[in-house]
Coordinates of N, CA, C and O in Angstrom, one line a residue:
F1 N 12.5 -11.1 -19.6 CA 11.3 -10.0 -19.9 C 11.7 -9.0 -20.5 O 11.0 -8.8 -21.9
L2 N 13.0 -8.5 -20.5 CA 13.2 -7.1 -21.4 C 13.4 -7.6 -22.8 O 13.3 -6.7 -23.5
S3 N 13.9 -8.5 -23.2 CA 13.9 -9.1 -24.5 C 12.6 -9.2 -25.4 O 12.5 -8.6 -26.2
F4 N 11.8 -9.6 -24.4 CA 10.3 -9.9 -25.1 C 9.8 -8.7 -25.0 O 9.0 -8.1 -26.3
W5 N 9.9 -7.5 -23.9 CA 9.0 -6.1 -24.1 C 9.8 -5.3 -24.8 O 8.8 -4.5 -25.5
V6 N 11.1 -5.4 -25.5 CA 11.4 -4.4 -26.4 C 11.4 -5.0 -27.8 O 11.6 -4.5 -28.8
S7 N 10.7 -6.3 -28.0 CA 10.5 -7.0 -29.5 C 9.2 -6.1 -30.3 O 8.6 -5.5 -29.5
E8 N 9.4 -6.2 -31.3 CA 8.4 -5.5 -32.4 C 7.3 -6.1 -32.1 O 6.4 -5.2 -31.7
G9 N 6.9 -7.2 -31.9 CA 5.6 -7.5 -31.4 C 4.9 -7.3 -30.3 O 3.8 -6.6 -30.2
A10 N 5.7 -7.3 -28.9 CA 5.4 -6.8 -28.0 C 5.1 -5.0 -27.8 O 4.2 -4.8 -27.4
Q11 N 5.9 -4.5 -28.6 CA 5.6 -3.0 -28.6 C 4.4 -2.6 -29.7 O 3.7 -1.9 -29.4
E12 N 4.2 -3.5 -30.6 CA 2.9 -3.3 -31.5 C 1.9 -3.6 -30.5 O 0.7 -3.1 -30.6
H13 N 1.7 -4.7 -29.8 CA 0.7 -5.0 -29.0 C 0.4 -3.8 -27.9 O -0.5 -3.4 -27.9
W14 N 1.6 -3.2 -27.3 CA 1.2 -2.0 -26.6 C 0.8 -0.8 -27.2 O 0.0 -0.3 -26.3
M15 N 1.3 -0.5 -28.4 CA 0.8 0.5 -28.9 C -0.6 0.5 -29.2 O -1.4 1.4 -29.2
E16 N -1.2 -0.7 -29.9 CA -2.5 -1.0 -30.0 C -3.4 -1.1 -28.9 O -4.7 -0.3 -28.9
R17 N -3.0 -1.3 -27.6 CA -3.8 -1.4 -26.6 C -4.0 0.0 -25.6 O -4.9 0.1 -25.3
S18 N -2.5 0.8 -25.7 CA -2.9 1.8 -24.6 C -2.7 3.1 -25.6 O -2.9 3.9 -25.0
G19 N -2.3 2.9 -27.0 CA -2.2 4.2 -27.6 C -1.1 5.1 -27.4 O -0.8 6.2 -28.2
Y20 N 0.0 4.6 -26.5 CA 1.2 5.1 -26.5 C 2.2 4.9 -27.5 O 2.2 3.4 -27.9
P21 N 3.1 5.4 -27.9 CA 4.2 5.1 -29.0 C 5.1 3.8 -28.3 O 5.2 3.9 -27.1
S22 N 5.6 3.1 -29.3 CA 7.0 2.2 -28.9 C 7.8 3.0 -28.1 O 8.1 4.1 -28.2
I23 N 8.4 2.0 -27.4 CA 9.8 2.5 -26.7 C 11.1 2.3 -27.9 O 12.1 2.7 -27.7
R24 N 10.5 1.7 -29.0 CA 11.5 1.7 -30.2 C 11.6 2.7 -30.9 O 10.5 3.0 -31.3
L25 N 13.0 3.1 -31.2 CA 12.9 4.4 -32.2 C 12.5 3.9 -34.0 O 12.3 4.9 -34.4
D26 N 12.3 2.7 -34.0 CA 12.3 2.6 -35.3 C 10.9 1.9 -35.7 O 10.4 1.6 -36.5
Q27 N 9.9 2.1 -34.4 CA 8.7 1.6 -34.4 C 7.5 2.5 -33.6 O 7.4 2.6 -32.6
N28 N 7.5 3.7 -34.3 CA 6.3 4.6 -33.7 C 5.2 5.2 -34.5 O 4.8 6.4 -34.2
S29 N 4.8 4.3 -35.2 CA 3.5 4.4 -36.0 C 2.5 3.2 -36.0 O 3.0 2.1 -35.8
L30 N 1.5 3.2 -36.1 CA 0.7 2.0 -36.1 C -0.7 2.7 -36.9 O -1.6 3.8 -36.6
P31 N -0.9 2.3 -38.1 CA -1.8 2.4 -39.0 C -3.1 2.5 -38.3 O -4.2 3.2 -38.6
S32 N -3.8 1.5 -37.3 CA -5.1 1.5 -36.9 C -5.0 2.7 -35.8 O -6.4 2.7 -35.2
N33 N -4.0 3.3 -35.3 CA -4.5 4.4 -34.6 C -3.2 5.6 -35.0 O -2.1 5.6 -34.3
P34 N -4.0 6.6 -35.6 CA -3.1 7.6 -36.0 C -2.5 8.3 -34.7 O -1.4 9.2 -35.0
F35 N -3.0 8.4 -33.7 CA -2.6 9.2 -32.4 C -1.4 8.6 -31.9 O -0.7 9.4 -31.4
V36 N -0.8 7.5 -32.1 CA 0.3 7.1 -31.5 C 1.3 7.8 -32.2 O 2.4 8.2 -31.8
A37 N 1.4 8.0 -33.7 CA 2.6 8.9 -34.2 C 2.5 10.0 -33.8 O 3.6 10.8 -33.7
E38 N 1.4 10.9 -33.8 CA 1.5 12.3 -33.3 C 1.8 12.3 -31.8 O 2.7 13.0 -31.7
F39 N 1.4 11.4 -31.1 CA 2.2 11.2 -29.6 C 3.7 11.1 -29.5 O 4.4 11.6 -28.9
A40 N 4.1 10.2 -30.5 CA 5.6 9.9 -30.6 C 6.3 11.1 -31.0 O 7.5 11.6 -31.0
D41 N 5.8 11.9 -32.0 CA 6.2 13.1 -32.7 C 6.4 14.2 -31.7 O 7.6 14.7 -31.5
D42 N 5.1 14.1 -30.8 CA 5.5 15.4 -29.7 C 6.7 14.9 -28.6 O 7.0 15.8 -27.8
A43 N 6.8 13.5 -28.4 CA 8.1 13.2 -27.5 C 9.3 13.9 -27.7 O 9.9 14.0 -26.6
R44 N 9.5 14.4 -29.0 CA 10.7 15.0 -29.0 C 10.9 16.4 -28.3 O 12.0 16.7 -28.0
I45 N 9.7 17.2 -27.8 CA 9.7 18.2 -27.3 C 9.5 18.1 -26.0 O 9.3 19.0 -24.9
A46 N 9.3 16.6 -25.4 CA 8.7 16.2 -24.0 C 9.8 16.9 -23.0 O 10.9 16.9 -23.2
R47 N 9.2 17.2 -21.9 CA 10.1 17.5 -20.5 C 9.6 16.8 -19.4 O 8.5 16.4 -19.4
P48 N 10.3 16.5 -18.4 CA 9.9 15.8 -17.4 C 8.5 16.4 -16.7 O 8.6 17.5 -16.7
L49 N 7.8 15.6 -16.0 CA 6.8 16.0 -15.4 C 6.9 16.2 -14.0 O 7.3 15.3 -13.0
M50 N 6.8 17.7 -13.4 CA 7.4 18.1 -12.1 C 8.4 17.6 -11.7 O 8.7 17.0 -10.6
P51 N 9.6 17.8 -12.1 CA 10.9 17.4 -11.7 C 11.0 18.0 -10.4 O 10.8 19.1 -10.3
G52 N 11.8 17.3 -9.8 CA 12.2 17.7 -8.3 C 10.8 17.8 -7.4 O 11.4 18.2 -6.2
T53 N 9.9 17.3 -7.7 CA 8.7 17.5 -6.8 C 8.5 16.2 -6.0 O 8.6 15.1 -6.5
V54 N 8.8 16.1 -4.5 CA 8.9 15.0 -3.9 C 7.8 14.4 -3.5 O 8.2 13.0 -3.6
E55 N 6.6 14.6 -3.6 CA 5.5 13.9 -3.7 C 4.8 13.7 -5.2 O 3.7 13.3 -5.2
F56 N 5.8 13.7 -6.2 CA 5.5 13.2 -7.4 C 4.5 12.1 -7.6 O 3.4 12.3 -8.3
A57 N 5.2 11.0 -7.1 CA 4.4 9.6 -7.3 C 3.0 9.8 -6.7 O 1.8 9.4 -7.3
K58 N 2.9 10.3 -5.4 CA 1.4 10.5 -4.9 C 0.5 11.5 -5.7 O -0.6 11.1 -6.0
I59 N 0.9 12.3 -6.1 CA 0.3 13.6 -7.0 C -0.1 12.8 -8.1 O -1.4 12.7 -8.6
H60 N 0.9 12.1 -8.8 CA 0.3 11.6 -10.0 C -0.4 10.1 -9.8 O -1.6 10.2 -10.7
D61 N -0.2 9.3 -9.0 CA -1.0 8.3 -9.0 C -2.3 8.5 -8.3 O -3.2 8.0 -8.9
D62 N -2.4 9.0 -7.1 CA -3.4 9.3 -6.4 C -4.5 10.4 -6.9 O -5.4 10.5 -6.5
V63 N -3.9 11.3 -7.5 CA -4.6 12.8 -7.9 C -4.7 12.6 -9.4 O -6.2 12.6 -9.7
F64 N -3.7 13.0 -10.3 CA -3.8 13.0 -11.6 C -4.8 11.6 -12.2 O -5.8 11.8 -12.9
A65 N -4.2 10.3 -11.9 CA -4.7 9.3 -12.5 C -6.0 8.9 -12.1 O -7.2 8.6 -13.2
Q66 N -6.4 9.3 -11.1 CA -7.9 9.0 -10.3 C -8.8 10.4 -11.0 O -10.0 9.8 -11.4
A67 N -8.2 11.4 -11.3 CA -9.1 12.3 -11.6 C -9.5 12.1 -13.2 O -10.6 12.2 -13.7
I68 N -8.5 11.6 -13.9 CA -8.6 11.2 -15.4 C -9.8 10.0 -15.5 O -10.7 10.0 -16.3
R69 N -9.5 9.0 -14.4 CA -10.4 7.9 -14.6 C -11.8 8.5 -14.3 O -12.7 7.8 -14.9
D70 N -11.9 9.0 -13.3 CA -13.3 9.9 -12.8 C -14.1 10.3 -13.9 O -15.3 10.4 -14.2
I71 N -13.3 11.3 -14.6 CA -13.7 11.9 -15.7 C -14.0 11.3 -16.7 O -15.3 11.1 -17.3
V72 N -13.4 10.3 -17.0 CA -13.5 9.7 -18.5 C -14.8 8.6 -18.1 O -15.3 8.4 -19.0
A73 N -14.9 7.9 -17.0 CA -15.8 7.2 -16.7 C -17.3 7.8 -16.3 O -18.3 7.6 -16.3
G74 N -17.2 9.3 -16.4 CA -18.6 10.1 -16.5 C -19.2 10.2 -14.8 O -20.1 10.5 -14.6
K75 N -18.2 10.1 -13.9 CA -18.4 10.1 -12.3 C -18.4 11.7 -12.3 O -19.4 12.0 -11.1
V76 N -17.6 12.4 -12.7 CA -17.7 14.0 -12.3 C -17.5 14.5 -13.7 O -17.1 14.1 -14.8
D77 N -17.8 15.9 -14.0 CA -17.5 16.6 -14.9 C -16.2 16.8 -15.1 O -15.4 17.0 -13.8
T78 N -15.6 17.4 -16.3 CA -14.5 17.7 -16.3 C -13.7 19.0 -15.5 O -12.6 18.9 -14.4
A79 N -14.6 20.0 -15.3 CA -14.2 21.1 -14.5 C -14.2 20.9 -13.2 O -13.4 21.1 -12.2
E80 N -15.5 20.2 -12.8 CA -15.4 19.5 -11.5 C -14.3 18.7 -10.9 O -13.5 18.8 -10.1
G81 N -14.1 17.8 -11.7 CA -12.9 16.8 -11.5 C -11.4 17.5 -11.3 O -10.7 16.9 -10.5
L82 N -11.7 18.3 -12.4 CA -9.8 19.0 -12.3 C -9.7 19.9 -11.1 O -8.6 20.2 -10.7
A83 N -11.0 20.6 -10.7 CA -10.8 21.5 -9.7 C -10.7 20.8 -8.2 O -9.8 21.2 -7.5
A84 N -11.3 19.7 -8.2 CA -11.1 18.8 -7.1 C -9.5 18.4 -7.0 O -9.1 18.3 -5.8
A85 N -9.1 17.9 -8.1 CA -7.8 17.5 -8.3 C -6.7 18.6 -8.0 O -5.9 18.5 -7.0
A86 N -7.1 19.8 -8.3 CA -5.9 21.0 -8.3 C -6.3 21.3 -6.4 O -5.1 21.3 -5.9
R87 N -7.4 21.2 -5.8 CA -7.5 21.3 -4.3 C -6.7 20.3 -3.6 O -5.6 20.6 -2.7
R88 N -6.6 19.2 -3.9 CA -5.8 17.9 -3.4 C -4.3 18.0 -3.7 O -3.4 17.7 -2.8
I89 N -3.8 18.3 -4.8 CA -2.6 18.7 -4.9 C -2.1 19.9 -4.3 O -1.2 19.7 -3.6
D90 N -3.1 21.2 -4.2 CA -2.6 22.0 -3.4 C -2.1 21.5 -1.7 O -1.3 21.8 -1.0
E91 N -2.9 20.6 -1.3 CA -3.0 20.0 0.2 C -1.8 19.1 0.3 O -1.1 19.2 1.4
I92 N -1.7 18.4 -0.8 CA -0.3 17.3 -0.7 C 1.0 18.2 -0.6 O 2.0 18.1 0.0
L93 N 0.9 19.5 -1.7 CA 2.1 19.9 -1.3 C 2.2 21.2 -0.3 O 3.6 21.1 0.1
T94 N 1.4 21.4 0.3 CA 1.2 22.0 1.4 C 1.9 21.4 2.6 O 2.6 21.7 3.3
E95 N 1.4 20.1 2.9 CA 1.8 19.1 3.8 C 3.3 18.9 3.5 O 3.8 18.1 4.9
S96 N 3.8 18.8 2.3 CA 5.2 18.0 2.2 C 6.2 19.4 2.5 O 7.4 19.2 2.4
R97 N 5.7 20.5 2.9 CA 6.7 21.7 3.2 C 7.3 21.4 4.4 O 7.1 21.1 5.3

């Protein structure tokens, strides 16, 4: 699987479908999606998201990802969705102390 996953073809498919850059250093642009190259360029200054946060997976998967899905799907407006996410994150972090 790993040989397939790191192949040029698989990574090109990944970039086309996800909008995220390739994991390959020699393949971080896509003519059909200019955002891939911009995202890859910004990766050089990237930092870990919430390092040391014990409940990171729960916050990311259950709160961030769901909030983004709800906002993009039009179930809630941006301000409402982010405010609800912030409240839930505060609850999770309070519970984990």
